[in-house]
Amino acid sequence: MIPARDAGRTPDGGRIRGRRLRGRVGVLGACGLLLTAPCVAWPGAASTVAPSARADGGTADGGVPQGLRRYYQQRLVWEPCLDVPSFQCTEVTVPLDYADPDAGDLLLAATRKRATGSGARIGSLLVNPGGPGESAVDYLTDGADYFSPSVRAAYDLVAVDPRGVQYSTPVTCESDTVTTAAGAGRRLSDEAVEIASDETGYAQLGNACAKHAGQLLPHVGTVDAARDMDVLRALLGDDRLHYVGFSYGTYLGATYADLFPSRVGRMVLDGAVDPAMDGYQRFLQTAGGFQVAWESFAADCVARPDCPLGHSVKEISRTLDTLRRSLDRVPLRQGKDISITGDDLLVAVTTALREPAWDLLREALRGVLAGDTTALQQLLGSSEDTSGNADDAFFAVSCLSAPLAPRFTAAQVRAALPQFRHTSPQFGEFYAPQLMQCAYWPVPPAQPAKPVSAPGAAPVLVVGTTRDPATPYSWSKALTRQLSSGRLLTYDGDGHLAYLRGSACVDTAVDRYVMLGQLPPVGATCT
């Protein structure tokens, strides 16, 4: 078993869970890996690469290279989605390789919810939930109603699955390597053996992906996905891209802004990734973020008369460590099919800290102490709520980006363990093995770690949560400093992400910017 994705990979805690559009899974995949003509299997929709009414591809300056003009001039056909007729679906044709548009095409699946208002429409608002690997289409069809009535009235809400993801020409590695659904690492009961096992698993996954998806792997990076968003922006008829990105979606949005600063509209980046950090710091700081979140939970528990875990933060942390070691030695069994290990326990804890779901976490830990796994299973179930090819796509996209994916050897992981343990006594060992996640990936990284500035871009609103475990607050501050027009809105709170998570203050500030273009004051903080 190897760690599939870091616990900060997506805004899982902010994702609106519900009915998944499973009926679409595999439909596009059946059309082939590389497509030179539109595949009409996407329910009720097709696209035609033919001249549109906007000969310049819809850009503000008409600056579309000749080789890409046909993509910017295709005509989209929007039709009701078969299983969600209140949404419209279409397919967008994009080049496999922007440097060589004649090398073949890919298909992207897009969906939209038309603006509900009868007044002036601002434009389209593109939404990405993060990941990488999570379906933006599923996110929007499940959660469109969580956007305020005013936003839904003024914007068409639009989502496109990035290349390689779910309904858009998916990366499918067909690997039988077992991965952990919540995407955290593991505790090291036998350090050398565990690290060697993880290294073998990563190597097997890399080999499987090279075998089954090798032709696509070099072309599913964040830069290509950002270029795809510009094609879609033009086809939607917008001179500027209005965008809300969560978690990894902030990295995608920042990459777009750096590539096309003059085409940035009202852009909101919630739970930012720092584009200038390297993969080592990404995992080290994530471990530290979960440590901060755990200690915040523990301090809250101490203040409660019925806290089942101890009377101080240190005592509660020792309780967690004792439980984990006990379950590593003897898994807790409940019924014939339930076996809870120490790894399962920490997966559940990180899931609850992301949400945040502190009441359920207290209940789950109280239950485990009493030999009952009911609440813990609830957390583990939500951590496994992934769709389609999310695991394969996660690796394929991450391994093309230096800030997202380190390439360390097992020996380097062992050498890094003391720093990880110092940074995060509870979660350092949980994350250190992920330094190997791309060590055996068959394609080298294409996007280096570097600051983004997006000179001349319209204001970009960055939202950072002070005790966000998955994308630590320092990352939002770093991205804001890098952007030439960045403005930080701070949410003094817990859990991963802030917008659409229950803070009226955050929602009002973001909506005011999205609707009116009014930024919050410098130094604005919501509690």
Short mmCIF file of N, CA and C in Angstrom, two decimals, residues 13 49 67 103 116 119 124 152 182 204 236 272 297 308 332-333 359 376 421 431 461:
data_model
loop_
_atom_site.label_atom_id
_atom_site.label_comp_id
_atom_site.label_asym_id
_atom_site.label_seq_id
_atom_site.Cartn_x
_atom_site.Cartn_y
_atom_site.Cartn_z
N GLY A 13 -12.96 18.86 2.18
CA GLY A 13 -13.83 19.32 3.24
C GLY A 13 -14.85 20.31 2.75
N VAL A 49 -15.02 22.02 -34.74
CA VAL A 49 -13.93 22.94 -34.95
C VAL A 49 -14.18 23.64 -36.28
N GLY A 67 -1.45 28.72 -35.56
CA GLY A 67 -1.63 27.28 -35.41
C GLY A 67 -2.72 26.90 -34.42
N ALA A 103 -0.06 17.54 -33.69
CA ALA A 103 0.26 16.23 -33.10
C ALA A 103 -0.99 15.47 -32.67
N THR A 116 -29.40 32.72 -13.77
CA THR A 116 -30.84 32.65 -13.47
C THR A 116 -31.51 34.01 -13.52
N GLY A 119 -31.70 40.23 -15.37
CA GLY A 119 -30.97 41.48 -15.59
C GLY A 119 -29.69 41.25 -16.37
N SER A 124 -19.30 34.45 -17.66
CA SER A 124 -19.18 33.09 -17.15
C SER A 124 -18.21 33.09 -15.97
N ARG A 152 -25.39 33.39 -8.83
CA ARG A 152 -26.05 32.53 -9.81
C ARG A 152 -26.91 33.32 -10.79
N ALA A 182 -7.47 8.39 1.42
CA ALA A 182 -7.37 9.75 1.95
C ALA A 182 -6.07 10.40 1.57
N GLN A 204 6.01 0.64 -9.09
CA GLN A 204 5.00 -0.13 -9.82
C GLN A 204 3.97 0.78 -10.48
N LEU A 236 -16.56 30.89 -24.70
CA LEU A 236 -17.70 31.36 -23.91
C LEU A 236 -18.04 32.81 -24.22
N ALA A 272 -4.54 28.79 -0.97
CA ALA A 272 -3.55 28.88 -2.04
C ALA A 272 -2.41 27.90 -1.88
N PHE A 297 -7.67 21.58 17.54
CA PHE A 297 -8.74 20.66 17.95
C PHE A 297 -8.55 20.23 19.40
N PRO A 308 -13.02 13.29 25.93
CA PRO A 308 -12.68 11.91 26.30
C PRO A 308 -11.20 11.59 26.19
N LEU A 332 -8.18 -3.07 15.33
CA LEU A 332 -9.48 -3.19 15.99
C LEU A 332 -10.47 -3.79 15.01
N ARG A 333 -11.02 -4.91 15.36
CA ARG A 333 -11.94 -5.61 14.46
C ARG A 333 -13.37 -5.44 14.96
N ASP A 359 -16.71 17.61 16.23
CA ASP A 359 -17.66 16.81 17.01
C ASP A 359 -17.56 15.34 16.63
N LEU A 376 -15.71 6.37 13.41
CA LEU A 376 -14.47 6.36 12.64
C LEU A 376 -14.73 5.89 11.21
N ARG A 421 9.56 14.76 11.83
CA ARG A 421 9.08 14.48 13.18
C ARG A 421 9.15 15.72 14.06
N TYR A 431 3.68 11.86 6.52
CA TYR A 431 3.86 12.55 5.25
C TYR A 431 5.22 12.34 4.62
N LEU A 461 -8.03 38.14 -5.79
CA LEU A 461 -8.36 38.01 -4.38
C LEU A 461 -7.94 36.63 -3.88
#
